[in-house]
Amino acid sequence: MSLTPPTDAELDVMIRARLAAIGIDLDQLPAGTEPDPETGSPGRDTALAGLRSFVRTTIVPLAAYQFAAPGPESDHAALAQQISPPALFPSIDIERQSR
C-alpha cells in the first residue's frame, strides 16, 4: 500500500506548527503573493508555497539517506560520530552539570 502525498492544506498545517515551535509566525508576513514594498518580505502565500516545495522535494531524499557500508577501520570513528548525535547540547545538560 503506497502512502498518499499530503495536500497543500495538510502541509500548511505542518509547516506552520513547526515554525511556531521555534517562534516564527507566518501571519507577520503580508497577506497574498505580493512582497512588502518597504521590507521586501515575501507575501504569506509565496512563503508557504516555497516551504511546501522545499518539504516535498527535500524530506524524502533526506529520509532515504543511509550511511555508507563499513569501510576501512579508519572510517569507523568518523562514521560513529555521525550516527549517534548527542541527545542534549552539553551546555544545557542539567544532569552533567550537577555531578
PDB file of C-alpha atoms in Angstrom:
ATOM      1  CA  MET A   1       0.000   0.000   0.000  1.00  0.00           C
ATOM      2  CA  SER A   2       1.537   3.308  -1.026  1.00  0.00           C
ATOM      3  CA  LEU A   3       1.244   6.456   1.015  1.00  0.00           C
ATOM      4  CA  THR A   4      -0.944   9.279  -0.200  1.00  0.00           C
ATOM      5  CA  PRO A   5       1.034  12.518  -0.570  1.00  0.00           C
ATOM      6  CA  PRO A   6      -0.167  15.269   1.778  1.00  0.00           C
ATOM      7  CA  THR A   7      -2.386  18.012   0.428  1.00  0.00           C
ATOM      8  CA  ASP A   8      -1.318  21.647   0.391  1.00  0.00           C
ATOM      9  CA  ALA A   9      -3.593  22.324   3.374  1.00  0.00           C
ATOM     10  CA  GLU A  10      -2.053  19.459   5.367  1.00  0.00           C
ATOM     11  CA  LEU A  11       1.455  20.674   4.570  1.00  0.00           C
ATOM     12  CA  ASP A  12       0.497  24.216   5.569  1.00  0.00           C
ATOM     13  CA  VAL A  13      -0.621  22.966   8.986  1.00  0.00           C
ATOM     14  CA  MET A  14       2.619  21.019   9.472  1.00  0.00           C
ATOM     15  CA  ILE A  15       4.800  23.914   8.305  1.00  0.00           C
ATOM     16  CA  ARG A  16       3.020  26.454  10.495  1.00  0.00           C
ATOM     17  CA  ALA A  17       3.257  24.138  13.515  1.00  0.00           C
ATOM     18  CA  ARG A  18       6.979  23.511  13.012  1.00  0.00           C
ATOM     19  CA  LEU A  19       7.683  27.213  12.573  1.00  0.00           C
ATOM     20  CA  ALA A  20       5.513  28.139  15.573  1.00  0.00           C
ATOM     21  CA  ALA A  21       7.508  25.687  17.691  1.00  0.00           C
ATOM     22  CA  ILE A  22      10.617  27.781  17.068  1.00  0.00           C
ATOM     23  CA  GLY A  23       8.858  31.129  17.408  1.00  0.00           C
ATOM     24  CA  ILE A  24       8.161  32.056  13.792  1.00  0.00           C
ATOM     25  CA  ASP A  25       4.689  33.393  12.958  1.00  0.00           C
ATOM     26  CA  LEU A  26       3.935  33.464   9.233  1.00  0.00           C
ATOM     27  CA  ASP A  27       0.984  35.757   9.919  1.00  0.00           C
ATOM     28  CA  GLN A  28       3.533  38.553  10.371  1.00  0.00           C
ATOM     29  CA  LEU A  29       4.135  38.435   6.602  1.00  0.00           C
ATOM     30  CA  PRO A  30       1.890  40.453   4.302  1.00  0.00           C
ATOM     31  CA  ALA A  31      -1.135  38.528   3.026  1.00  0.00           C
ATOM     32  CA  GLY A  32      -1.147  37.297  -0.562  1.00  0.00           C
ATOM     33  CA  THR A  33       1.681  36.860  -3.010  1.00  0.00           C
ATOM     34  CA  GLU A  34       2.967  40.422  -3.316  1.00  0.00           C
ATOM     35  CA  PRO A  35       6.119  41.280  -1.348  1.00  0.00           C
ATOM     36  CA  ASP A  36       6.054  44.098   1.177  1.00  0.00           C
ATOM     37  CA  PRO A  37       7.262  47.223  -0.686  1.00  0.00           C
ATOM     38  CA  GLU A  38       9.070  48.612   2.371  1.00  0.00           C
ATOM     39  CA  THR A  39      10.844  45.497   3.659  1.00  0.00           C
ATOM     40  CA  GLY A  40      10.849  43.190   0.645  1.00  0.00           C
ATOM     41  CA  SER A  41       9.382  40.390   2.778  1.00  0.00           C
ATOM     42  CA  PRO A  42       7.598  37.817   0.628  1.00  0.00           C
ATOM     43  CA  GLY A  43       3.838  37.516   0.770  1.00  0.00           C
ATOM     44  CA  ARG A  44       2.477  34.795   3.065  1.00  0.00           C
ATOM     45  CA  ASP A  45       1.157  32.699   0.172  1.00  0.00           C
ATOM     46  CA  THR A  46       4.501  32.913  -1.628  1.00  0.00           C
ATOM     47  CA  ALA A  47       6.408  31.888   1.507  1.00  0.00           C
ATOM     48  CA  LEU A  48       4.100  28.924   2.147  1.00  0.00           C
ATOM     49  CA  ALA A  49       4.359  27.809  -1.498  1.00  0.00           C
ATOM     50  CA  GLY A  50       8.160  27.885  -1.258  1.00  0.00           C
ATOM     51  CA  LEU A  51       8.148  25.967   2.015  1.00  0.00           C
ATOM     52  CA  ARG A  52       5.736  23.354   0.618  1.00  0.00           C
ATOM     53  CA  SER A  53       8.031  22.889  -2.365  1.00  0.00           C
ATOM     54  CA  PHE A  54      11.033  22.518  -0.060  1.00  0.00           C
ATOM     55  CA  VAL A  55       9.270  19.902   2.078  1.00  0.00           C
ATOM     56  CA  ARG A  56       8.084  17.913  -0.937  1.00  0.00           C
ATOM     57  CA  THR A  57      11.469  17.855  -2.649  1.00  0.00           C
ATOM     58  CA  THR A  58      13.824  17.565   0.345  1.00  0.00           C
ATOM     59  CA  ILE A  59      12.248  15.391   3.050  1.00  0.00           C
ATOM     60  CA  VAL A  60      12.022  12.182   1.006  1.00  0.00           C
ATOM     61  CA  PRO A  61      15.670  12.226  -0.165  1.00  0.00           C
ATOM     62  CA  LEU A  62      16.873  13.067   3.343  1.00  0.00           C
ATOM     63  CA  ALA A  63      14.778  10.299   4.893  1.00  0.00           C
ATOM     64  CA  ALA A  64      16.139   7.793   2.368  1.00  0.00           C
ATOM     65  CA  TYR A  65      19.777   8.653   3.114  1.00  0.00           C
ATOM     66  CA  GLN A  66      21.821   5.808   4.549  1.00  0.00           C
ATOM     67  CA  PHE A  67      25.363   5.862   5.802  1.00  0.00           C
ATOM     68  CA  ALA A  68      27.932   4.102   3.696  1.00  0.00           C
ATOM     69  CA  ALA A  69      28.659   0.474   4.447  1.00  0.00           C
ATOM     70  CA  PRO A  70      31.538  -0.035   6.864  1.00  0.00           C
ATOM     71  CA  GLY A  71      34.789   0.526   5.075  1.00  0.00           C
ATOM     72  CA  PRO A  72      38.354   0.771   6.278  1.00  0.00           C
ATOM     73  CA  GLU A  73      38.941   0.794  10.031  1.00  0.00           C
ATOM     74  CA  SER A  74      39.976   4.460   9.848  1.00  0.00           C
ATOM     75  CA  ASP A  75      36.430   5.413   8.759  1.00  0.00           C
ATOM     76  CA  HIS A  76      34.665   3.847  11.752  1.00  0.00           C
ATOM     77  CA  ALA A  77      35.377   6.668  14.237  1.00  0.00           C
ATOM     78  CA  ALA A  78      34.209   9.350  11.813  1.00  0.00           C
ATOM     79  CA  LEU A  79      31.069   7.392  10.944  1.00  0.00           C
ATOM     80  CA  ALA A  80      30.263   6.737  14.621  1.00  0.00           C
ATOM     81  CA  GLN A  81      30.191  10.491  15.238  1.00  0.00           C
ATOM     82  CA  GLN A  82      27.574  10.914  12.521  1.00  0.00           C
ATOM     83  CA  ILE A  83      25.308   8.050  13.567  1.00  0.00           C
ATOM     84  CA  SER A  84      24.774   8.979  17.223  1.00  0.00           C
ATOM     85  CA  PRO A  85      24.230  12.704  17.715  1.00  0.00           C
ATOM     86  CA  PRO A  86      24.114  13.865  21.333  1.00  0.00           C
ATOM     87  CA  ALA A  87      20.666  13.938  22.922  1.00  0.00           C
ATOM     88  CA  LEU A  88      21.248  17.305  24.592  1.00  0.00           C
ATOM     89  CA  PHE A  89      23.568  20.161  23.819  1.00  0.00           C
ATOM     90  CA  PRO A  90      26.283  19.911  26.501  1.00  0.00           C
ATOM     91  CA  SER A  91      25.734  23.437  27.831  1.00  0.00           C
ATOM     92  CA  ILE A  92      22.143  22.614  28.796  1.00  0.00           C
ATOM     93  CA  ASP A  93      22.679  19.075  30.069  1.00  0.00           C
ATOM     94  CA  ILE A  94      21.475  19.539  33.659  1.00  0.00           C
ATOM     95  CA  GLU A  95      22.454  16.041  34.788  1.00  0.00           C
ATOM     96  CA  ARG A  96      26.034  16.511  33.676  1.00  0.00           C
ATOM     97  CA  GLN A  97      26.258  19.944  35.348  1.00  0.00           C
ATOM     98  CA  SER A  98      25.015  18.636  38.730  1.00  0.00           C
ATOM     99  CA  ARG A  99      27.680  15.930  39.074  1.00  0.00           C
TER     100      ARG A  99
END
